[in-house]
Coordinates of C-alpha atoms in Angstrom, one line a residue:
Chain A
M1 CA -140.7 81.2 -89.9
S2 CA -139.0 79.5 -92.9
V3 CA -136.4 77.0 -92.2
F4 CA -135.0 77.3 -95.8
P5 CA -132.1 79.6 -94.9
Y6 CA -131.0 77.3 -92.1
V7 CA -131.2 74.2 -94.3
V8 CA -129.1 76.1 -96.9
A9 CA -126.5 77.1 -94.3
V10 CA -126.1 73.5 -93.1
L11 CA -126.0 72.1 -96.6
V12 CA -123.3 74.6 -97.7
F13 CA -121.2 73.7 -94.6
L14 CA -121.6 70.0 -95.3
V15 CA -120.7 70.4 -99.0
G16 CA -117.6 72.3 -98.0
I17 CA -116.5 69.6 -95.5
A18 CA -117.2 66.8 -98.1
G19 CA -115.1 68.8 -100.6
I20 CA -112.2 69.0 -98.1
A21 CA -112.4 65.3 -97.3
T22 CA -112.4 64.1 -100.9
S23 CA -110.1 66.8 -102.4
R24 CA -107.3 65.8 -104.7
H25 CA -105.9 69.3 -105.3
L26 CA -104.7 71.7 -102.6
I27 CA -106.2 74.8 -104.1
H28 CA -109.6 73.0 -104.3
L29 CA -109.2 72.0 -100.7
I30 CA -108.5 75.6 -99.6
V31 CA -111.5 76.9 -101.6
C32 CA -113.7 74.2 -100.0
L33 CA -112.6 75.4 -96.6
G34 CA -113.9 78.9 -97.7
V35 CA -117.2 77.3 -98.8
A36 CA -117.6 75.7 -95.4
Q37 CA -116.9 79.0 -93.7
S38 CA -119.6 80.6 -96.0
G39 CA -122.1 78.2 -94.5
T40 CA -121.5 79.8 -91.1
Y41 CA -122.0 83.3 -92.6
V42 CA -125.3 82.2 -94.1
L43 CA -126.4 80.9 -90.7
L44 CA -125.3 84.2 -89.0
L45 CA -127.3 86.3 -91.4
A46 CA -130.3 84.0 -91.3
I47 CA -130.4 84.5 -87.5
G48 CA -130.3 88.2 -87.9
W49 CA -133.2 88.4 -90.3
R50 CA -136.4 90.1 -89.2
S51 CA -139.4 89.6 -91.5
H52 CA -140.3 92.7 -93.4
G53 CA -137.1 94.3 -92.1
T54 CA -135.1 96.8 -94.1
A55 CA -131.3 97.5 -94.1
P56 CA -130.1 98.6 -90.7
I57 CA -129.1 102.1 -91.7
R58 CA -130.3 105.0 -89.6
G59 CA -131.8 107.8 -91.6
S60 CA -132.6 105.9 -94.7
A61 CA -135.7 104.2 -93.4
P62 CA -138.7 105.9 -91.8
A63 CA -138.6 106.0 -88.0
G64 CA -140.1 103.0 -86.3
S65 CA -139.8 100.6 -89.2
R66 CA -138.3 97.2 -88.6
Q67 CA -134.7 96.7 -89.4
V68 CA -132.7 93.5 -89.6
D69 CA -130.1 92.9 -86.9
P70 CA -126.8 94.6 -87.7
V71 CA -124.8 92.8 -85.0
V72 CA -124.8 89.5 -87.0
Q73 CA -123.8 91.4 -90.1
A74 CA -120.8 92.8 -88.2
L75 CA -120.0 89.3 -87.0
A76 CA -120.2 87.9 -90.5
L77 CA -117.9 90.7 -91.8
T78 CA -115.3 89.8 -89.1
D79 CA -115.7 86.2 -90.0
I80 CA -115.0 87.0 -93.6
V81 CA -111.9 88.9 -92.8
V82 CA -110.6 86.0 -90.7
G83 CA -111.4 83.6 -93.6
V84 CA -109.5 85.8 -96.1
T85 CA -106.4 85.9 -93.9
V86 CA -106.5 82.1 -93.4
S87 CA -107.0 81.5 -97.1
A88 CA -104.1 83.8 -98.0
L89 CA -101.8 81.9 -95.6
L90 CA -102.9 78.5 -96.7
L91 CA -102.5 79.4 -100.3
A92 CA -99.0 80.6 -99.6
L93 CA -98.2 77.3 -98.1
A94 CA -99.8 75.5 -101.1
I95 CA -97.5 77.5 -103.5
Q96 CA -94.5 76.4 -101.4
V97 CA -95.7 72.8 -101.6
H98 CA -96.0 73.0 -105.4
R99 CA -92.6 74.6 -105.7
R100 CA -90.8 72.2 -103.5
R101 CA -92.7 68.9 -103.9
G102 CA -94.0 69.4 -107.5
T103 CA -97.4 68.0 -106.5
M104 CA -100.7 69.6 -105.5
N105 CA -102.3 66.3 -104.5
P106 CA -102.7 66.1 -100.7
D107 CA -102.7 62.3 -100.8
E108 CA -99.2 62.4 -102.3
L109 CA -97.7 64.4 -99.4
R110 CA -96.6 61.5 -97.3
T111 CA -93.5 62.7 -95.5
L112 CA -95.1 62.6 -92.1
R113 CA -96.0 59.0 -91.3
G114 CA -95.8 57.4 -87.9
Chain B
M1 CA -105.7 96.7 -61.3
H2 CA -108.5 97.3 -63.7
A3 CA -106.2 99.2 -66.1
L4 CA -103.8 96.2 -66.2
V5 CA -106.4 93.8 -67.8
P6 CA -106.1 94.7 -71.5
L7 CA -102.3 95.1 -71.3
P8 CA -101.3 91.4 -71.6
V9 CA -103.1 91.4 -75.0
A10 CA -102.2 95.0 -76.1
V11 CA -98.5 94.9 -75.3
P12 CA -97.6 91.9 -77.4
L13 CA -99.7 93.2 -80.3
A14 CA -98.0 96.6 -80.1
A15 CA -94.6 95.0 -79.9
A16 CA -95.4 92.7 -82.9
A17 CA -96.4 95.8 -84.9
I18 CA -93.2 97.6 -83.9
L19 CA -91.0 94.6 -84.7
G20 CA -92.8 94.1 -87.9
G21 CA -92.2 97.6 -89.1
L22 CA -88.7 98.2 -87.8
G23 CA -87.4 94.7 -87.3
H24 CA -85.3 94.7 -90.5
F25 CA -83.4 97.8 -89.4
L26 CA -82.5 96.6 -86.0
P27 CA -79.7 94.2 -85.0
R28 CA -80.9 90.7 -84.4
R29 CA -80.1 90.6 -80.7
L30 CA -82.1 93.7 -80.1
V31 CA -85.2 92.1 -81.8
D32 CA -84.7 89.0 -79.7
G33 CA -84.3 91.2 -76.6
L34 CA -87.5 93.2 -77.3
A35 CA -89.5 90.1 -77.9
I36 CA -88.2 88.5 -74.7
A37 CA -88.9 91.6 -72.7
T38 CA -92.5 91.7 -74.0
A39 CA -93.1 88.0 -73.1
A40 CA -91.7 88.7 -69.6
A41 CA -94.0 91.7 -69.3
V42 CA -97.0 89.6 -70.2
A43 CA -96.0 87.0 -67.7
G44 CA -95.4 89.6 -65.0
I45 CA -98.7 91.5 -65.6
S46 CA -100.6 88.2 -65.6
A47 CA -99.0 87.1 -62.4
V48 CA -100.2 90.4 -60.8
L49 CA -103.7 89.8 -62.2
V50 CA -103.7 86.3 -60.6
V51 CA -103.0 87.8 -57.2
G52 CA -105.4 90.7 -57.8
S53 CA -108.3 88.6 -58.8
A54 CA -107.9 86.0 -56.1
D55 CA -110.9 87.1 -54.0
R56 CA -113.2 88.3 -56.7
P57 CA -113.0 88.1 -60.5
I58 CA -112.2 91.3 -62.3
H59 CA -114.6 92.2 -65.1
Y60 CA -113.1 94.6 -67.6
V61 CA -115.4 96.2 -70.2
F62 CA -113.6 97.4 -73.2
G63 CA -114.2 101.0 -74.2
G64 CA -116.2 101.6 -71.1
W65 CA -119.4 100.3 -72.8
H66 CA -121.1 99.4 -69.5
A67 CA -124.3 97.6 -69.2
R68 CA -127.6 99.5 -69.4
G69 CA -130.5 97.5 -68.2
R70 CA -130.3 94.1 -69.7
V71 CA -128.1 95.0 -72.6
V72 CA -124.4 94.6 -72.4
P73 CA -123.0 96.2 -75.6
G74 CA -119.3 95.9 -74.7
I75 CA -116.8 93.1 -74.8
V76 CA -115.9 91.8 -71.4
F77 CA -112.7 90.2 -70.2
A78 CA -113.4 88.2 -67.0
V79 CA -110.2 87.7 -65.1
D80 CA -110.2 85.0 -62.5
P81 CA -107.1 83.3 -61.0
L82 CA -107.4 80.3 -63.4
A83 CA -107.6 82.4 -66.5
A84 CA -104.8 84.8 -65.4
S85 CA -102.5 81.9 -64.5
L86 CA -103.0 80.4 -67.9
A87 CA -102.1 83.8 -69.4
A88 CA -99.1 83.9 -67.1
L89 CA -98.1 80.4 -68.2
A90 CA -98.4 81.4 -71.9
G91 CA -96.1 84.4 -71.1
V92 CA -93.5 82.2 -69.3
L93 CA -93.5 79.6 -72.1
T94 CA -93.2 82.2 -74.7
L95 CA -90.2 83.6 -72.8
A96 CA -88.7 80.1 -72.7
A97 CA -89.4 79.6 -76.4
L98 CA -87.8 82.9 -77.4
A99 CA -84.8 82.2 -75.2
F100 CA -84.4 78.8 -76.9
A101 CA -84.8 80.4 -80.3
W102 CA -81.9 82.7 -79.5
H103 CA -79.5 80.0 -80.6
Y104 CA -81.8 77.5 -82.3
F105 CA -82.2 79.5 -85.5
D106 CA -79.0 80.4 -87.2
D107 CA -80.7 83.0 -89.4
V108 CA -84.1 84.2 -88.5
V109 CA -85.9 87.3 -89.7
P110 CA -88.0 89.3 -87.3
L111 CA -91.0 87.6 -88.8
F112 CA -90.6 84.8 -86.3
H113 CA -90.8 87.2 -83.4
V114 CA -93.8 88.9 -84.8
L115 CA -95.6 85.6 -85.2
I116 CA -94.7 84.5 -81.7
L117 CA -96.0 87.7 -80.2
C118 CA -99.2 87.6 -82.2
F119 CA -99.6 84.0 -81.0
L120 CA -99.0 85.1 -77.5
A121 CA -101.6 87.9 -77.8
G122 CA -104.1 85.4 -79.2
M123 CA -103.5 82.9 -76.3
V124 CA -103.8 85.5 -73.6
G125 CA -107.0 87.0 -75.1
F126 CA -108.4 83.5 -75.5
A127 CA -107.7 82.8 -71.8
L128 CA -109.2 86.0 -70.5
S129 CA -112.2 86.6 -72.8
D130 CA -115.8 86.3 -71.5
D131 CA -117.6 87.0 -74.7
L132 CA -118.4 84.3 -77.2
F133 CA -117.5 86.1 -80.4
N134 CA -114.3 87.5 -78.7
L135 CA -113.4 83.9 -77.9
F136 CA -113.9 83.1 -81.6
V137 CA -111.7 86.0 -82.8
F138 CA -108.9 85.1 -80.4
F139 CA -109.2 81.5 -81.3
E140 CA -108.6 82.4 -84.9
L141 CA -105.7 84.7 -84.1
M142 CA -104.2 82.0 -82.0
S143 CA -104.7 79.4 -84.8
I144 CA -103.3 81.7 -87.5
G145 CA -100.2 82.4 -85.4
A146 CA -99.8 78.7 -84.5
F147 CA -100.0 77.3 -88.0
S148 CA -97.8 80.0 -89.5
L149 CA -95.2 79.1 -86.9
T150 CA -95.6 75.4 -87.5
G151 CA -94.9 76.0 -91.2
Y152 CA -92.0 78.3 -90.5
R153 CA -89.4 76.1 -92.0
I154 CA -90.8 76.1 -95.5
D155 CA -87.6 74.5 -97.0
E156 CA -88.4 71.2 -95.4
P157 CA -91.3 69.1 -96.7
G158 CA -92.6 67.9 -93.3
P159 CA -93.5 71.3 -91.9
L160 CA -95.4 72.3 -95.0
Q161 CA -97.7 69.3 -94.8
G162 CA -98.1 69.5 -91.1
A163 CA -99.0 73.2 -91.2
L164 CA -101.6 72.6 -94.0
A165 CA -103.3 69.9 -92.0
F166 CA -103.1 72.0 -88.8
G167 CA -104.5 75.0 -90.6
V168 CA -107.4 73.4 -92.3
L169 CA -108.6 71.4 -89.3
N170 CA -108.3 74.3 -86.9
M171 CA -110.2 76.6 -89.3
L172 CA -112.9 74.0 -89.5
A173 CA -113.0 74.0 -85.7
G174 CA -113.4 77.8 -85.8
S175 CA -116.3 77.4 -88.2
L176 CA -117.9 74.9 -85.7
L177 CA -117.5 77.6 -83.0
A178 CA -119.1 80.2 -85.3
L179 CA -122.1 77.9 -85.9
G180 CA -122.4 77.3 -82.2
L181 CA -122.2 80.9 -81.2
A182 CA -124.7 81.9 -84.0
L183 CA -127.2 79.5 -82.4
V184 CA -126.6 80.9 -78.9
Y185 CA -127.0 84.4 -80.2
G186 CA -130.2 83.5 -82.0
R187 CA -131.7 82.0 -78.8
T188 CA -130.5 84.5 -76.2
G189 CA -129.7 87.7 -78.2
A190 CA -126.5 87.9 -76.1
L191 CA -122.9 87.2 -77.0
N192 CA -121.6 87.9 -73.5
L193 CA -121.3 84.6 -71.7
A194 CA -122.7 85.9 -68.4
D195 CA -125.7 87.3 -70.3
A196 CA -126.2 84.2 -72.3
G197 CA -126.0 82.1 -69.1
A198 CA -128.6 84.3 -67.4
A199 CA -130.9 84.1 -70.4
L200 CA -130.6 80.3 -70.7
A201 CA -131.0 79.5 -67.1
G202 CA -134.1 78.4 -65.5
R203 CA -135.5 76.5 -68.5
P204 CA -134.7 72.9 -69.4
P205 CA -132.4 72.8 -72.4
D206 CA -134.0 72.0 -75.7
T207 CA -132.4 70.6 -78.8
L208 CA -131.1 74.0 -79.9
V209 CA -129.2 74.7 -76.7
V210 CA -127.8 71.2 -76.6
V211 CA -126.7 71.4 -80.3
A212 CA -125.1 74.8 -79.7
F213 CA -123.2 73.6 -76.7
G214 CA -122.1 70.5 -78.6
L215 CA -120.8 72.6 -81.5
L216 CA -118.9 74.9 -79.2
C217 CA -117.4 71.9 -77.3
A218 CA -116.4 70.3 -80.6
G219 CA -114.6 73.4 -81.7
F220 CA -112.7 73.7 -78.4
L221 CA -112.0 70.0 -78.3
V222 CA -110.3 70.2 -81.6
K223 CA -108.1 72.9 -80.3
A224 CA -107.4 70.9 -77.1
G225 CA -106.5 67.9 -79.2
V226 CA -108.8 65.4 -77.4
P227 CA -109.5 62.3 -79.4
P228 CA -111.5 61.9 -81.6
F229 CA -110.5 65.4 -82.7
H230 CA -106.8 64.8 -82.4
F231 CA -105.7 63.8 -85.9
W232 CA -104.0 67.1 -86.6
L233 CA -101.8 67.0 -83.5
A234 CA -99.2 64.5 -84.4
D235 CA -98.4 66.0 -87.8
A236 CA -98.4 69.5 -86.4
Y237 CA -96.1 68.8 -83.5
A238 CA -93.7 66.8 -85.6
A239 CA -93.6 69.7 -88.1
A240 CA -93.2 72.6 -85.8
P241 CA -89.8 73.9 -84.8
A242 CA -88.8 73.1 -81.2
P243 CA -89.5 76.5 -79.6
V244 CA -93.0 76.5 -81.1
C245 CA -93.6 72.9 -80.0
V246 CA -93.1 74.1 -76.5
L247 CA -95.9 76.6 -76.8
L248 CA -98.3 74.3 -78.7
S249 CA -98.1 71.4 -76.3
G250 CA -97.6 73.4 -73.1
V251 CA -100.4 75.8 -73.2
M252 CA -102.5 75.8 -76.3
S253 CA -104.2 72.6 -75.7
D254 CA -104.9 73.5 -72.1
L255 CA -106.5 76.7 -73.3
G256 CA -109.0 74.6 -75.2
I257 CA -110.0 72.7 -72.1
H258 CA -110.2 76.0 -70.1
A259 CA -112.5 77.5 -72.7
I260 CA -114.9 74.5 -72.4
G261 CA -114.9 74.9 -68.7
R262 CA -115.6 78.7 -68.9
V263 CA -118.3 78.4 -71.5
Y264 CA -120.0 75.7 -69.5
S265 CA -119.8 77.2 -66.1
T266 CA -120.7 80.8 -67.2
G267 CA -122.9 80.1 -70.1
F268 CA -124.6 76.8 -69.9
S269 CA -124.6 75.6 -66.3
G270 CA -127.9 77.2 -65.6
A271 CA -129.5 75.6 -68.6
F272 CA -128.1 72.2 -67.9
A273 CA -128.8 72.5 -64.1
G274 CA -130.6 69.2 -63.6
R275 CA -128.4 67.3 -66.1
E276 CA -124.9 68.1 -64.8
D277 CA -124.3 64.4 -64.4
A278 CA -125.0 63.6 -68.0
V279 CA -122.7 66.4 -69.2
R280 CA -120.0 65.3 -66.8
A281 CA -120.4 61.7 -67.8
I282 CA -120.0 62.5 -71.5
L283 CA -117.0 64.6 -70.9
V284 CA -115.3 62.1 -68.6
A285 CA -116.0 59.2 -71.0
L286 CA -114.5 61.2 -73.8
G287 CA -111.5 62.1 -71.7
V288 CA -110.9 58.5 -70.5
A289 CA -111.3 57.0 -73.9
G290 CA -109.2 59.6 -75.5
A291 CA -106.5 59.3 -72.9
L292 CA -106.2 55.5 -73.3
L293 CA -106.2 55.8 -77.1
A294 CA -103.6 58.5 -77.1
A295 CA -101.4 56.7 -74.6
V296 CA -101.4 53.5 -76.8
M297 CA -100.7 55.5 -79.9
G298 CA -97.9 57.4 -78.2
F299 CA -96.3 54.1 -77.1
L300 CA -96.1 53.1 -80.7
Q301 CA -94.4 56.2 -82.0
A302 CA -90.8 56.2 -83.1
E303 CA -90.3 59.9 -83.3
L304 CA -90.0 62.0 -80.1
K305 CA -92.1 64.9 -81.2
R306 CA -95.0 62.7 -82.3
M307 CA -94.8 60.9 -79.0
L308 CA -95.1 64.3 -77.3
A309 CA -98.1 65.0 -79.4
Y310 CA -99.9 61.9 -78.2
L311 CA -98.8 62.6 -74.7
T312 CA -100.5 66.0 -75.0
A313 CA -103.6 64.4 -76.4
S314 CA -103.6 62.0 -73.5

């Protein structure tokens, strides 16, 4: 069993988090959040993989052949939908920030301090 | 009693859909009244569920997809008195928040009510769900409702920044949850907590199980606002309008703790059977350190809502 997909999943997640932490532009930050979420999709799909498995579509493969797990694919799709919703909302907030504060740099938003 | 279980989630979602579609054509007081009636209905139904599940937890399987052999294909809501009372609390606090919003907002479009009802549906589903992925979905629904409401006043600079911080950190928490549940699914082949617990029990936990539990706990602790995962709390509470603050501090953080308790007791208690003391010690240490830190930080705050945030974290 290859560990390559799992390593990739963790790396993508970490790259996304590093991007969020060091971001200087709100759009970049939101896209990095999407990248981090992509790491979770890769992990889900890697777990569903069966070696020598085909696409899990009934009728297109000969009976008795191995198929990859469709449940994780459904989970990944749901995850993607959630990610899209969140990105849309956060981008709307980012547009409002730009319109009202004139800056897209998260470090320059310093209204809330305490 | 069985038929009542999906109602606390379905009713607010249906009401939110109706208000979203028709809200602009209805007078404002009617919209307010409908939302308040929905919240009251949720509180009432949840109270009935508390009484009804007192002697034995109710397991409601959506769509009637009952277990066959070892496979449970359906999504299960497990209603026990604790979960149902949290749902009732969410309903009561939403009622209070909407009543307060009656006069708090001079001009409010029905969007506010739609968001509050979606938030309520997310909270109730999160409290009642017994399926890991269902917990994740309701966690996201709850978070989306919460940070949309936090950023409701877009004309002020504070809420925008607070909502952004809230949104990004809670979505990361959701990703941690997704990683944890992917690992649990990979090991046990089950997303249902009871199934996963049965599959994990009896064997000493190896690294994978410990890591999965750690990831799940981290995700829930961010939602609960326990230090060291609390950095989004102060900005979010200071930014949210007062009716929303009621909901955030009153019940959302408690739901995070409840989720940890449910995941542990149903899912992982068999696996960690010999090491309960270690798990308890870690959680207690985290709780005590967090409470002390949050209390000190709260003492230093000048603004009331931020003080409330640190109180909640404590």
